[in-house]
Coordinates of C-alpha atoms in Angstrom, one line a residue:
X1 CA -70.1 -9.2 47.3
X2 CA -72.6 -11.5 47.7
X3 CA -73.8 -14.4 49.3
X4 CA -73.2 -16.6 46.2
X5 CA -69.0 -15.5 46.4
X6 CA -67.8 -18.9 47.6
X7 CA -67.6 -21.2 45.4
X8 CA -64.4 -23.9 46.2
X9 CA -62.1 -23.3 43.2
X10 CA -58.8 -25.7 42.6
X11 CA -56.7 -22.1 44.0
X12 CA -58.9 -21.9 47.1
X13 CA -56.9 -25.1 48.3
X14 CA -53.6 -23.2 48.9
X15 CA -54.9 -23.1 52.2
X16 CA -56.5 -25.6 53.6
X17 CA -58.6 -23.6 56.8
X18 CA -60.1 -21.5 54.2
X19 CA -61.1 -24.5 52.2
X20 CA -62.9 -25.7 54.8
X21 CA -64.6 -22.6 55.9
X22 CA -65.5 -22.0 52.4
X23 CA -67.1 -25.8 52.3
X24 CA -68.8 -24.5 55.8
X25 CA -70.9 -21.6 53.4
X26 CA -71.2 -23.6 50.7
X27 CA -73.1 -26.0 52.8
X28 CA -74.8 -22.8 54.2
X29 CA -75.7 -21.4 50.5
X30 CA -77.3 -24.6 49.7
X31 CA -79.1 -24.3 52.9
X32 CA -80.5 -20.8 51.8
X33 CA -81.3 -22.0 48.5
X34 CA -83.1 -25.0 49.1
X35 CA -84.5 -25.1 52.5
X36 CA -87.5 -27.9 51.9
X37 CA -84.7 -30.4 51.5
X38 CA -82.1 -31.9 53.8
X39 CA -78.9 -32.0 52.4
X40 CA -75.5 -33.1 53.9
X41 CA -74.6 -36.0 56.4
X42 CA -74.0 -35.7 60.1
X43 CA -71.2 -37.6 59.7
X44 CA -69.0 -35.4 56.9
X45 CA -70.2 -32.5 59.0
X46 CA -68.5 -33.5 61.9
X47 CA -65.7 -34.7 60.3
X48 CA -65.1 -31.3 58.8
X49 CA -65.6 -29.4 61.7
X50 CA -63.1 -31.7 63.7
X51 CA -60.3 -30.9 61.2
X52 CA -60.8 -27.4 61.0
X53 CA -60.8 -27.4 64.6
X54 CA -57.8 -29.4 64.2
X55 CA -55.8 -26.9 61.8
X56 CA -57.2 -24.0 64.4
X57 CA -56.0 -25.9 67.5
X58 CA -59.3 -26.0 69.4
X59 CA -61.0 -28.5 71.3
X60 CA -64.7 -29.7 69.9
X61 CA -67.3 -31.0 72.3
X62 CA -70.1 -33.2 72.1
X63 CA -72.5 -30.6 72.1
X64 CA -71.3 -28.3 69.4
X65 CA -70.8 -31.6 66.8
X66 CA -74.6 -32.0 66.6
X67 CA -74.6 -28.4 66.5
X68 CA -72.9 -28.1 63.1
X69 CA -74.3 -31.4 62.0
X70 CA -77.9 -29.8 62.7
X71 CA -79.3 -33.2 64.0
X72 CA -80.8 -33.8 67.3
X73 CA -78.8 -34.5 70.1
X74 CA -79.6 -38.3 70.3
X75 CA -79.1 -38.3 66.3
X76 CA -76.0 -36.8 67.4
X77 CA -74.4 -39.4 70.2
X78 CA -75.3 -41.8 67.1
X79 CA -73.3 -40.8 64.3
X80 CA -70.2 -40.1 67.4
X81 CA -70.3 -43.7 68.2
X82 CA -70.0 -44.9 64.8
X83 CA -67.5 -42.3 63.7
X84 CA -65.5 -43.6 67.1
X85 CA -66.3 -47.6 65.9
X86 CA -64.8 -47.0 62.6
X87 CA -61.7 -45.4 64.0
X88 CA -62.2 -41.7 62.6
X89 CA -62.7 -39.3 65.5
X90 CA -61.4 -40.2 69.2
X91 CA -62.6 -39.3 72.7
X92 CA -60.1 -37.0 74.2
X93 CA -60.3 -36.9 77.9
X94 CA -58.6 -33.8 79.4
X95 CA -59.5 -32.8 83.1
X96 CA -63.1 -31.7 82.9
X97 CA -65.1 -35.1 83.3
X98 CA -68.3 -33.2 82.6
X99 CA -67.8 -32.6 79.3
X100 CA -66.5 -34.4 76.3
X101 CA -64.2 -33.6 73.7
X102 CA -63.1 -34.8 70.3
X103 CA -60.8 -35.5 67.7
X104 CA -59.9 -37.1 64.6
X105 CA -57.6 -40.1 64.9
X106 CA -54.6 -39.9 62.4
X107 CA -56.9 -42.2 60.2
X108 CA -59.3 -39.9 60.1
X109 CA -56.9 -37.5 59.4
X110 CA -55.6 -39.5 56.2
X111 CA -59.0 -40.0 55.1
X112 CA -59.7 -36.3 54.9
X113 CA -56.5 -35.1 53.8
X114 CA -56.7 -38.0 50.9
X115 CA -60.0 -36.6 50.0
X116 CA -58.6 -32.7 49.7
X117 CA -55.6 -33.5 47.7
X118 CA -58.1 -35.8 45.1
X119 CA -60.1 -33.0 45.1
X120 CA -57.6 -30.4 44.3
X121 CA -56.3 -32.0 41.6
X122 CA -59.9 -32.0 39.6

Protein backbone atom coordinates (compact mmCIF):
# COMPACT_ATOMS: atom_id res chain seq x y z
CA UNK A 1 0.00 0.00 0.00
CA UNK A 2 0.84 3.34 -0.61
CA UNK A 3 0.50 6.70 0.25
CA UNK A 4 -1.84 7.40 -2.68
CA UNK A 5 -4.60 4.44 -1.10
CA UNK A 6 -7.17 6.91 0.15
CA UNK A 7 -9.07 8.26 -2.16
CA UNK A 8 -12.95 9.07 -0.60
CA UNK A 9 -15.11 6.73 -2.66
CA UNK A 10 -19.24 6.78 -2.37
CA UNK A 11 -18.62 3.09 -0.16
CA UNK A 12 -16.08 4.81 2.09
CA UNK A 13 -19.23 6.81 3.63
CA UNK A 14 -20.70 3.63 5.37
CA UNK A 15 -18.87 5.05 8.10
CA UNK A 16 -18.67 8.26 8.72
CA UNK A 17 -15.27 8.40 11.27
CA UNK A 18 -13.42 6.75 8.48
CA UNK A 19 -14.66 9.28 6.08
CA UNK A 20 -13.35 11.84 7.88
CA UNK A 21 -10.02 10.39 8.59
CA UNK A 22 -9.74 9.51 5.13
CA UNK A 23 -10.57 13.44 4.19
CA UNK A 24 -7.74 14.01 7.06
CA UNK A 25 -4.98 12.16 4.41
CA UNK A 26 -6.36 13.39 1.61
CA UNK A 27 -5.72 16.73 2.82
CA UNK A 28 -2.25 15.32 3.84
CA UNK A 29 -1.58 13.73 0.25
CA UNK A 30 -2.24 16.97 -1.32
CA UNK A 31 0.07 18.44 1.14
CA UNK A 32 2.86 15.99 0.01
CA UNK A 33 2.20 16.60 -3.52
CA UNK A 34 2.08 20.12 -3.67
CA UNK A 35 3.88 21.72 -0.95
CA UNK A 36 4.60 25.42 -2.69
CA UNK A 37 0.94 25.99 -2.41
CA UNK A 38 -1.56 26.47 0.49
CA UNK A 39 -4.49 24.57 0.12
CA UNK A 40 -7.47 24.11 2.47
CA UNK A 41 -9.35 26.69 4.86
CA UNK A 42 -8.78 27.00 8.56
CA UNK A 43 -12.27 27.08 8.92
CA UNK A 44 -13.40 23.45 7.13
CA UNK A 45 -10.33 22.16 8.99
CA UNK A 46 -11.63 22.89 12.21
CA UNK A 47 -14.96 22.05 11.46
CA UNK A 48 -13.85 18.60 10.48
CA UNK A 49 -11.77 17.99 13.26
CA UNK A 50 -14.64 19.02 15.75
CA UNK A 51 -16.96 16.37 14.27
CA UNK A 52 -14.66 13.73 14.21
CA UNK A 53 -13.91 14.60 17.59
CA UNK A 54 -17.53 14.64 18.04
CA UNK A 55 -18.25 10.95 16.55
CA UNK A 56 -14.99 9.87 18.90
CA UNK A 57 -16.34 11.54 22.05
CA UNK A 58 -13.32 13.84 22.79
CA UNK A 59 -12.88 17.16 23.84
CA UNK A 60 -10.92 19.73 21.23
CA UNK A 61 -9.06 22.68 22.57
CA UNK A 62 -8.05 25.88 21.34
CA UNK A 63 -4.67 24.87 20.92
CA UNK A 64 -4.94 21.76 18.83
CA UNK A 65 -7.66 23.61 16.31
CA UNK A 66 -4.90 25.88 14.90
CA UNK A 67 -2.92 22.83 15.13
CA UNK A 68 -4.89 20.90 12.44
CA UNK A 69 -5.77 24.04 10.71
CA UNK A 70 -1.83 24.74 10.36
CA UNK A 71 -2.35 28.51 10.85
CA UNK A 72 -0.75 30.61 13.47
CA UNK A 73 -2.20 30.86 16.69
CA UNK A 74 -3.61 34.41 16.28
CA UNK A 75 -4.88 33.25 12.66
CA UNK A 76 -6.28 30.66 14.75
CA UNK A 77 -8.42 32.76 17.67
CA UNK A 78 -9.68 34.45 14.31
CA UNK A 79 -11.30 31.86 12.31
CA UNK A 80 -12.75 30.46 16.25
CA UNK A 81 -14.50 33.68 16.67
CA UNK A 82 -16.13 33.71 13.45
CA UNK A 83 -16.92 30.12 13.46
CA UNK A 84 -18.51 30.94 17.12
CA UNK A 85 -20.43 34.36 15.44
CA UNK A 86 -21.98 32.35 12.82
CA UNK A 87 -23.29 29.79 15.18
CA UNK A 88 -21.15 26.61 14.11
CA UNK A 89 -18.77 25.57 16.91
CA UNK A 90 -19.53 26.58 20.72
CA UNK A 91 -17.28 27.28 23.77
CA UNK A 92 -17.73 24.42 26.18
CA UNK A 93 -16.73 25.36 29.61
CA UNK A 94 -16.06 22.33 31.78
CA UNK A 95 -14.01 22.86 35.09
CA UNK A 96 -10.52 23.68 33.90
CA UNK A 97 -10.78 27.64 33.40
CA UNK A 98 -7.21 27.47 31.87
CA UNK A 99 -8.03 25.92 28.96
CA UNK A 100 -10.71 26.07 26.33
CA UNK A 101 -12.68 23.58 24.65
CA UNK A 102 -14.93 23.28 21.69
CA UNK A 103 -17.75 21.98 19.85
CA UNK A 104 -19.98 22.15 17.04
CA UNK A 105 -23.39 23.50 17.78
CA UNK A 106 -26.28 21.26 16.35
CA UNK A 107 -26.17 23.78 13.42
CA UNK A 108 -23.01 23.05 12.76
CA UNK A 109 -23.72 19.68 13.03
CA UNK A 110 -26.54 19.92 10.26
CA UNK A 111 -24.31 21.80 8.10
CA UNK A 112 -21.75 19.01 8.02
CA UNK A 113 -23.98 16.14 8.06
CA UNK A 114 -25.95 17.96 4.96
CA UNK A 115 -22.72 18.26 3.22
CA UNK A 116 -21.76 14.27 3.71
CA UNK A 117 -25.08 12.94 2.73
CA UNK A 118 -24.82 15.46 -0.73
CA UNK A 119 -21.64 14.13 -1.09
CA UNK A 120 -22.40 10.56 -0.84
CA UNK A 121 -24.95 10.61 -3.20
CA UNK A 122 -22.44 11.86 -6.15
Amino acid sequence: MNNFSCICTKSSFANRIEWIKCEIKNKELRKNLLPDIMLGDPAWEMLVELYLARLESRKVATKELGIVAAVPPTTSLRWIAHLQKTDLIVRESGEDKRRSHFALTELGLFKIESYLSKVSSI
